């Protein structure tokens, strides 16, 4: 089968398509014929060597996938022909930039019926990050007031929709050029971070979803007992600051979770969550997708088709 691999750390140019052996599913696993795979910032960080999750190259990149079960091992949850999506194995290697991926069936869920494979592949890692932070850990509920940093990005634009689907009042932080996009997703208030200091205009919030490592500043806008959800920052210093200010710190490291993927699929099929796909590239152009991602101007997600 064809798979994108790299033999050294470096820029997008180190990614290339190679012929590799097709994996075989073990008991409890399925072999997925991948139709599309999502591209995430963590992929680029691993490729460059900035985030050494997978050790030294050579290795294959990618976690997000959507496809069709081509083979099912004994005891697997899905049958041949079923459409599934997910982000198996994270943070261990999944090699989702490939024609086939073998994965534990309990790390996948049935693809949302209302989404095509490209849209479904854009969901898992970003949507699970938002879900596990806001819903599982912060226990967001109707009426809560939440501020979302980087609201137009891959995780952020899904966090906005998930928060709205749970009845929250959403303040979205993004450049002014992204405000119309975010209004269309349901954001109630918008702050242009380029012209306004959010700590001067936001007050007494229940939850802040921070993907920018601005933890201590974000605490300034929380009410006593509020929750800071951080996906890039943690440690004793931030925990101590939270304790001093009387807020709760939640540090999220996303993990595979079929039950949450099923809930996200239900919201997608109800029209409450839909990923925005900025651009689609063929598998052989994975390097071009990484170059666009690192340019820092992507709204929503990028996806590779297989």
mmCIF file of C-alpha atoms in Angstrom:
data_model
loop_
_atom_site.group_PDB
_atom_site.id
_atom_site.type_symbol
_atom_site.label_atom_id
_atom_site.label_comp_id
_atom_site.label_asym_id
_atom_site.label_seq_id
_atom_site.Cartn_x
_atom_site.Cartn_y
_atom_site.Cartn_z
ATOM 1 C CA UNK A 1 0.000 0.000 0.000
ATOM 2 C CA UNK A 2 1.010 3.662 -0.301
ATOM 3 C CA UNK A 3 1.809 5.631 2.853
ATOM 4 C CA UNK A 4 3.373 8.997 3.625
ATOM 5 C CA UNK A 5 6.607 8.552 5.553
ATOM 6 C CA UNK A 6 9.659 10.542 6.554
ATOM 7 C CA UNK A 7 13.236 9.393 7.006
ATOM 8 C CA UNK A 8 14.542 12.477 8.797
ATOM 9 C CA UNK A 9 13.229 15.439 10.796
ATOM 10 C CA UNK A 10 12.769 18.654 8.847
ATOM 11 C CA UNK A 11 10.379 20.806 6.874
ATOM 12 C CA UNK A 12 7.398 19.711 4.765
ATOM 13 C CA UNK A 13 9.773 18.510 2.050
ATOM 14 C CA UNK A 14 10.824 15.475 4.130
ATOM 15 C CA UNK A 15 7.391 13.888 3.594
ATOM 16 C CA UNK A 16 7.177 11.404 0.750
ATOM 17 C CA UNK A 17 4.955 8.559 -0.414
ATOM 18 C CA UNK A 18 6.435 5.066 -0.125
ATOM 19 C CA UNK A 19 5.237 1.534 -0.785
ATOM 20 C CA UNK A 20 4.945 -0.323 2.536
ATOM 21 C CA UNK A 21 3.429 -3.569 3.708
ATOM 22 C CA UNK A 22 -0.308 -3.482 4.357
ATOM 23 C CA UNK A 23 -1.064 -4.058 8.056
ATOM 24 C CA UNK A 24 -3.159 -6.966 9.282
ATOM 25 C CA UNK A 25 -5.789 -6.534 11.992
ATOM 26 C CA UNK A 26 -5.297 -8.366 15.277
ATOM 27 C CA UNK A 27 -8.199 -9.676 17.382
ATOM 28 C CA UNK A 28 -10.442 -6.765 18.309
ATOM 29 C CA UNK A 29 -9.038 -4.649 15.473
ATOM 30 C CA UNK A 30 -10.282 -3.619 12.043
ATOM 31 C CA UNK A 31 -8.396 -2.819 8.872
ATOM 32 C CA UNK A 32 -9.706 0.498 7.554
ATOM 33 C CA UNK A 33 -9.478 1.435 3.889
ATOM 34 C CA UNK A 34 -8.751 5.115 4.446
ATOM 35 C CA UNK A 35 -10.661 7.581 2.278
ATOM 36 C CA UNK A 36 -9.426 10.759 3.960
ATOM 37 C CA UNK A 37 -7.123 11.790 6.793
ATOM 38 C CA UNK A 38 -7.006 15.031 8.750
ATOM 39 C CA UNK A 39 -3.933 17.219 9.150
ATOM 40 C CA UNK A 40 -3.292 18.675 12.620
ATOM 41 C CA UNK A 41 -0.666 21.005 14.124
ATOM 42 C CA UNK A 42 0.696 18.096 16.163
ATOM 43 C CA UNK A 43 1.528 16.336 12.881
ATOM 44 C CA UNK A 44 3.786 19.220 11.846
ATOM 45 C CA UNK A 45 5.383 19.406 15.299
ATOM 46 C CA UNK A 46 6.210 15.688 15.161
ATOM 47 C CA UNK A 47 7.520 15.954 11.576
ATOM 48 C CA UNK A 48 9.912 18.789 12.474
ATOM 49 C CA UNK A 49 11.224 17.087 15.611
ATOM 50 C CA UNK A 50 9.820 19.834 17.848
ATOM 51 C CA UNK A 51 7.565 17.276 19.558
ATOM 52 C CA UNK A 52 9.332 13.918 19.694
ATOM 53 C CA UNK A 53 6.278 11.718 20.237
ATOM 54 C CA UNK A 54 7.368 8.966 17.869
ATOM 55 C CA UNK A 55 11.094 8.850 18.509
ATOM 56 C CA UNK A 56 13.545 9.002 15.622
ATOM 57 C CA UNK A 57 12.481 8.578 11.967
ATOM 58 C CA UNK A 58 11.656 6.718 9.843
ATOM 59 C CA UNK A 59 7.964 6.734 10.660
ATOM 60 C CA UNK A 60 4.557 7.547 9.207
ATOM 61 C CA UNK A 61 2.494 10.531 10.291
ATOM 62 C CA UNK A 62 -1.164 11.166 11.003
ATOM 63 C CA UNK A 63 -3.964 10.155 13.353
ATOM 64 C CA UNK A 64 -7.307 11.437 12.033
ATOM 65 C CA UNK A 65 -8.991 9.140 9.540
ATOM 66 C CA UNK A 66 -12.302 8.280 7.925
ATOM 67 C CA UNK A 67 -12.864 5.221 5.817
ATOM 68 C CA UNK A 68 -14.487 1.828 5.326
ATOM 69 C CA UNK A 69 -13.765 -1.410 7.187
ATOM 70 C CA UNK A 70 -11.961 -3.721 4.758
ATOM 71 C CA UNK A 71 -11.268 -6.553 7.186
ATOM 72 C CA UNK A 72 -12.372 -7.294 10.759
ATOM 73 C CA UNK A 73 -10.377 -9.273 13.291
ATOM 74 C CA UNK A 74 -12.114 -11.680 15.713
ATOM 75 C CA UNK A 75 -14.189 -9.776 18.267
ATOM 76 C CA UNK A 76 -14.098 -6.431 16.450
ATOM 77 C CA UNK A 77 -17.057 -4.069 16.924
ATOM 78 C CA UNK A 78 -17.546 -3.400 13.190
ATOM 79 C CA UNK A 79 -18.178 -5.507 10.129
ATOM 80 C CA UNK A 80 -16.653 -5.297 6.684
ATOM 81 C CA UNK A 81 -18.222 -2.445 4.724
ATOM 82 C CA UNK A 82 -19.095 -0.201 7.685
ATOM 83 C CA UNK A 83 -17.948 3.430 7.557
ATOM 84 C CA UNK A 84 -15.881 4.501 10.560
ATOM 85 C CA UNK A 85 -13.853 7.469 11.765
ATOM 86 C CA UNK A 86 -11.478 8.187 14.630
ATOM 87 C CA UNK A 87 -7.939 8.985 15.813
ATOM 88 C CA UNK A 88 -6.493 5.618 16.882
ATOM 89 C CA UNK A 89 -3.445 5.106 19.088
ATOM 90 C CA UNK A 90 -2.737 8.773 19.887
ATOM 91 C CA UNK A 91 -0.161 9.706 21.157
ATOM 92 C CA UNK A 92 1.492 6.556 19.780
ATOM 93 C CA UNK A 93 1.981 6.102 16.051
ATOM 94 C CA UNK A 94 -1.070 5.429 13.898
ATOM 95 C CA UNK A 95 0.318 6.215 10.438
ATOM 96 C CA UNK A 96 -3.026 7.520 9.202
ATOM 97 C CA UNK A 97 -1.525 9.183 6.111
ATOM 98 C CA UNK A 98 -1.918 5.875 4.296
ATOM 99 C CA UNK A 99 -4.237 3.736 2.206
ATOM 100 C CA UNK A 100 -4.898 1.321 5.071
ATOM 101 C CA UNK A 101 -4.711 1.515 8.862
ATOM 102 C CA UNK A 102 -5.233 -1.332 11.337
ATOM 103 C CA UNK A 103 -6.692 -0.046 14.612
ATOM 104 C CA UNK A 104 -8.528 -1.216 17.744
ATOM 105 C CA UNK A 105 -12.222 -1.119 16.910
ATOM 106 C CA UNK A 106 -13.059 0.510 20.256
ATOM 107 C CA UNK A 107 -10.966 3.521 19.260
ATOM 108 C CA UNK A 108 -13.222 4.169 16.264
ATOM 109 C CA UNK A 109 -16.879 5.121 15.847
ATOM 110 C CA UNK A 110 -19.359 4.958 12.997
ATOM 111 C CA UNK A 111 -18.903 7.897 10.649
ATOM 112 C CA UNK A 112 -21.579 10.612 10.918
ATOM 113 C CA UNK A 113 -24.067 9.782 8.178
ATOM 114 C CA UNK A 114 -24.508 13.445 7.251
ATOM 115 C CA UNK A 115 -20.794 14.022 6.573
ATOM 116 C CA UNK A 116 -18.651 12.776 3.727
ATOM 117 C CA UNK A 117 -15.277 11.184 4.444
ATOM 118 C CA UNK A 118 -13.381 14.462 3.993
ATOM 119 C CA UNK A 119 -15.521 16.225 6.595
ATOM 120 C CA UNK A 120 -15.468 13.250 8.953
ATOM 121 C CA UNK A 121 -11.666 13.037 8.791
ATOM 122 C CA UNK A 122 -11.484 16.668 9.920
ATOM 123 C CA UNK A 123 -13.263 15.913 13.185
ATOM 124 C CA UNK A 124 -11.652 13.367 15.519
ATOM 125 C CA UNK A 125 -8.542 14.880 17.113
ATOM 126 C CA UNK A 126 -9.798 18.461 17.161
ATOM 127 C CA UNK A 127 -13.353 17.644 18.219
ATOM 128 C CA UNK A 128 -12.203 15.198 20.909
ATOM 129 C CA UNK A 129 -9.787 17.799 22.282
ATOM 130 C CA UNK A 130 -12.644 20.273 22.620
ATOM 131 C CA UNK A 131 -15.074 17.649 23.945
ATOM 132 C CA UNK A 132 -12.720 16.194 26.533
ATOM 133 C CA UNK A 133 -11.805 19.671 27.754
ATOM 134 C CA UNK A 134 -15.177 21.393 27.763
ATOM 135 C CA UNK A 135 -17.688 18.587 28.289
ATOM 136 C CA UNK A 136 -15.840 15.793 30.106
ATOM 137 C CA UNK A 137 -13.520 17.816 32.307
ATOM 138 C CA UNK A 138 -14.989 21.324 32.658
ATOM 139 C CA UNK A 139 -18.524 19.851 32.751
ATOM 140 C CA UNK A 140 -19.890 22.702 30.644
ATOM 141 C CA UNK A 141 -23.657 23.119 30.988
ATOM 142 C CA UNK A 142 -26.473 25.285 29.656
ATOM 143 C CA UNK A 143 -26.111 28.933 30.615
ATOM 144 C CA UNK A 144 -22.368 28.798 31.262
ATOM 145 C CA UNK A 145 -20.322 31.659 29.865
ATOM 146 C CA UNK A 146 -17.228 30.450 28.004
ATOM 147 C CA UNK A 147 -14.369 32.214 26.231
ATOM 148 C CA UNK A 148 -12.547 30.337 23.462
ATOM 149 C CA UNK A 149 -9.060 31.345 22.325
ATOM 150 C CA UNK A 150 -8.097 30.821 18.667
ATOM 151 C CA UNK A 151 -11.767 30.330 17.965
ATOM 152 C CA UNK A 152 -11.442 30.050 14.178
ATOM 153 C CA UNK A 153 -8.765 27.339 14.259
ATOM 154 C CA UNK A 154 -9.142 23.597 13.963
ATOM 155 C CA UNK A 155 -9.930 22.939 17.612
ATOM 156 C CA UNK A 156 -11.422 26.360 18.297
ATOM 157 C CA UNK A 157 -14.154 26.380 15.650
ATOM 158 C CA UNK A 158 -15.352 22.992 16.885
ATOM 159 C CA UNK A 159 -15.156 24.128 20.512
ATOM 160 C CA UNK A 160 -17.468 27.029 19.626
ATOM 161 C CA UNK A 161 -20.028 24.647 18.116
ATOM 162 C CA UNK A 162 -19.830 22.091 20.926
ATOM 163 C CA UNK A 163 -20.253 24.806 23.546
ATOM 164 C CA UNK A 164 -23.288 26.220 21.711
ATOM 165 C CA UNK A 165 -24.758 22.725 21.316
ATOM 166 C CA UNK A 166 -24.646 22.441 25.122
ATOM 167 C CA UNK A 167 -26.390 25.775 25.658
ATOM 168 C CA UNK A 168 -23.396 27.929 26.589
ATOM 169 C CA UNK A 169 -22.922 31.643 25.907
ATOM 170 C CA UNK A 170 -19.770 31.812 23.750
ATOM 171 C CA UNK A 171 -17.246 34.629 23.507
ATOM 172 C CA UNK A 172 -14.868 33.934 20.626
ATOM 173 C CA UNK A 173 -11.365 35.382 20.431
ATOM 174 C CA UNK A 174 -10.110 35.805 16.845
ATOM 175 C CA UNK A 175 -8.972 38.416 14.356
ATOM 176 C CA UNK A 176 -11.691 40.693 12.969
ATOM 177 C CA UNK A 177 -11.464 38.992 9.562
ATOM 178 C CA UNK A 178 -12.761 35.780 11.161
ATOM 179 C CA UNK A 179 -15.723 37.285 12.988
ATOM 180 C CA UNK A 180 -18.360 36.679 10.307
ATOM 181 C CA UNK A 181 -17.270 33.043 10.099
ATOM 182 C CA UNK A 182 -17.608 32.662 13.868
ATOM 183 C CA UNK A 183 -20.994 34.381 13.976
ATOM 184 C CA UNK A 184 -22.129 31.788 11.472
ATOM 185 C CA UNK A 185 -21.051 29.087 13.934
ATOM 186 C CA UNK A 186 -23.134 30.656 16.701
ATOM 187 C CA UNK A 187 -20.640 32.772 18.666
ATOM 188 C CA UNK A 188 -22.499 35.287 20.843
ATOM 189 C CA UNK A 189 -19.690 37.789 21.369
ATOM 190 C CA UNK A 190 -16.473 38.395 19.452
ATOM 191 C CA UNK A 191 -13.179 39.951 20.516
ATOM 192 C CA UNK A 192 -10.480 41.015 18.049
ATOM 193 C CA UNK A 193 -7.316 40.015 19.894
ATOM 194 C CA UNK A 194 -5.231 42.221 17.584
ATOM 195 C CA UNK A 195 -6.879 45.423 18.775
ATOM 196 C CA UNK A 196 -8.331 44.558 22.197
ATOM 197 C CA UNK A 197 -6.844 42.994 25.327
ATOM 198 C CA UNK A 198 -9.378 40.304 26.218
ATOM 199 C CA UNK A 199 -8.631 40.691 29.932
ATOM 200 C CA UNK A 200 -9.990 44.246 29.769
ATOM 201 C CA UNK A 201 -13.369 43.354 28.276
ATOM 202 C CA UNK A 202 -14.211 39.837 29.479
ATOM 203 C CA UNK A 203 -15.325 39.288 33.078
ATOM 204 C CA UNK A 204 -16.766 36.646 35.415
ATOM 205 C CA UNK A 205 -16.672 33.769 32.937
ATOM 206 C CA UNK A 206 -17.414 30.202 33.924
ATOM 207 C CA UNK A 207 -14.928 28.556 31.541
ATOM 208 C CA UNK A 208 -11.959 29.613 29.420
ATOM 209 C CA UNK A 209 -10.718 27.220 26.720
ATOM 210 C CA UNK A 210 -7.077 28.139 26.176
ATOM 211 C CA UNK A 211 -5.026 26.765 23.300
ATOM 212 C CA UNK A 212 -2.496 29.628 23.354
ATOM 213 C CA UNK A 213 -0.542 29.084 26.606
ATOM 214 C CA UNK A 214 -2.039 32.221 28.161
ATOM 215 C CA UNK A 215 -3.130 30.405 31.290
ATOM 216 C CA UNK A 216 -2.442 32.999 33.975
ATOM 217 C CA UNK A 217 -3.916 35.859 31.918
ATOM 218 C CA UNK A 218 -6.961 33.718 31.168
ATOM 219 C CA UNK A 219 -7.521 33.209 34.891
ATOM 220 C CA UNK A 220 -8.064 36.975 35.201
ATOM 221 C CA UNK A 221 -11.408 36.719 33.377
ATOM 222 C CA UNK A 222 -12.788 33.743 35.337
ATOM 223 C CA UNK A 223 -15.211 34.010 38.211
ATOM 224 C CA UNK A 224 -14.221 32.418 41.533
ATOM 225 C CA UNK A 225 -14.678 28.686 41.043
ATOM 226 C CA UNK A 226 -14.443 28.999 37.254
ATOM 227 C CA UNK A 227 -12.520 26.534 35.095
ATOM 228 C CA UNK A 228 -9.446 27.079 32.939
ATOM 229 C CA UNK A 229 -9.096 24.388 30.272
ATOM 230 C CA UNK A 230 -5.533 24.352 28.928
ATOM 231 C CA UNK A 231 -4.337 22.190 26.048
ATOM 232 C CA UNK A 232 -0.770 23.536 25.757
ATOM 233 C CA UNK A 233 0.197 24.498 29.275
ATOM 234 C CA UNK A 234 0.291 22.864 32.686
ATOM 235 C CA UNK A 235 2.765 22.264 35.463
ATOM 236 C CA UNK A 236 3.127 23.197 39.102
ATOM 237 C CA UNK A 237 3.391 26.945 38.483
ATOM 238 C CA UNK A 238 0.072 27.163 36.657
ATOM 239 C CA UNK A 239 -1.594 24.854 39.180
ATOM 240 C CA UNK A 240 -0.342 27.037 42.028
ATOM 241 C CA UNK A 241 -1.660 30.171 40.292
ATOM 242 C CA UNK A 242 -5.062 28.516 39.890
ATOM 243 C CA UNK A 243 -5.130 27.641 43.574
ATOM 244 C CA UNK A 244 -4.237 31.174 44.595
ATOM 245 C CA UNK A 245 -7.003 32.621 42.437
ATOM 246 C CA UNK A 246 -9.652 30.123 43.447
ATOM 247 C CA UNK A 247 -10.206 28.619 39.999
ATOM 248 C CA UNK A 248 -9.990 25.042 38.757
ATOM 249 C CA UNK A 249 -7.305 24.062 36.248
ATOM 250 C CA UNK A 250 -7.977 21.312 33.694
ATOM 251 C CA UNK A 251 -5.056 20.203 31.515
ATOM 252 C CA UNK A 252 -6.173 18.206 28.483
ATOM 253 C CA UNK A 253 -4.146 15.659 26.550
ATOM 254 C CA UNK A 254 -6.505 14.178 23.994
ATOM 255 C CA UNK A 255 -6.985 10.398 23.841
ATOM 256 C CA UNK A 256 -9.012 7.997 21.686
ATOM 257 C CA UNK A 257 -12.600 7.640 22.887
ATOM 258 C CA UNK A 258 -15.252 5.937 20.767
ATOM 259 C CA UNK A 259 -18.112 6.888 23.127
ATOM 260 C CA UNK A 260 -17.396 10.608 22.738
ATOM 261 C CA UNK A 261 -16.947 10.181 18.974
ATOM 262 C CA UNK A 262 -20.425 8.644 18.891
ATOM 263 C CA UNK A 263 -21.846 11.674 20.729
ATOM 264 C CA UNK A 264 -20.042 14.035 18.370
ATOM 265 C CA UNK A 265 -21.437 12.099 15.397
ATOM 266 C CA UNK A 266 -24.958 12.507 16.818
ATOM 267 C CA UNK A 267 -24.450 16.269 17.063
ATOM 268 C CA UNK A 268 -23.120 16.362 13.502
ATOM 269 C CA UNK A 269 -26.137 14.437 12.213
ATOM 270 C CA UNK A 270 -28.423 16.806 14.142
ATOM 271 C CA UNK A 271 -26.826 19.759 12.315
ATOM 272 C CA UNK A 272 -25.229 21.180 15.456
ATOM 273 C CA UNK A 273 -21.560 20.488 14.638
ATOM 274 C CA UNK A 274 -19.881 20.637 11.246
ATOM 275 C CA UNK A 275 -16.156 20.942 10.546
ATOM 276 C CA UNK A 276 -14.989 23.653 8.194
ATOM 277 C CA UNK A 277 -12.476 22.234 5.707
ATOM 278 C CA UNK A 278 -10.277 25.008 4.363
ATOM 279 C CA UNK A 279 -8.459 22.939 1.737
ATOM 280 C CA UNK A 280 -8.097 19.364 0.500
ATOM 281 C CA UNK A 281 -4.893 17.813 -0.855
ATOM 282 C CA UNK A 282 -4.131 14.413 -2.390
ATOM 283 C CA UNK A 283 -2.032 12.091 -0.228
ATOM 284 C CA UNK A 284 1.066 12.707 -2.358
ATOM 285 C CA UNK A 285 0.872 16.430 -1.530
ATOM 286 C CA UNK A 286 1.009 16.038 2.246
ATOM 287 C CA UNK A 287 4.037 18.351 2.279
ATOM 288 C CA UNK A 288 1.985 21.131 0.666
ATOM 289 C CA UNK A 289 -0.697 20.708 3.329
ATOM 290 C CA UNK A 290 1.952 21.015 6.046
ATOM 291 C CA UNK A 291 3.386 24.149 4.421
ATOM 292 C CA UNK A 292 -0.054 25.781 4.375
ATOM 293 C CA UNK A 293 -0.706 24.734 7.971
ATOM 294 C CA UNK A 294 2.574 26.248 9.141
ATOM 295 C CA UNK A 295 1.832 29.516 7.331
ATOM 296 C CA UNK A 296 -0.642 30.116 10.163
ATOM 297 C CA UNK A 297 -3.618 31.321 8.147
ATOM 298 C CA UNK A 298 -5.797 28.204 8.084
ATOM 299 C CA UNK A 299 -9.418 28.620 9.131
ATOM 300 C CA UNK A 300 -10.782 25.289 10.328
ATOM 301 C CA UNK A 301 -9.033 22.143 9.052
ATOM 302 C CA UNK A 302 -6.945 20.691 6.235
ATOM 303 C CA UNK A 303 -7.568 17.177 4.896
ATOM 304 C CA UNK A 304 -5.741 14.682 2.669
ATOM 305 C CA UNK A 305 -7.671 12.395 0.337
ATOM 306 C CA UNK A 306 -6.471 8.864 -0.297
#
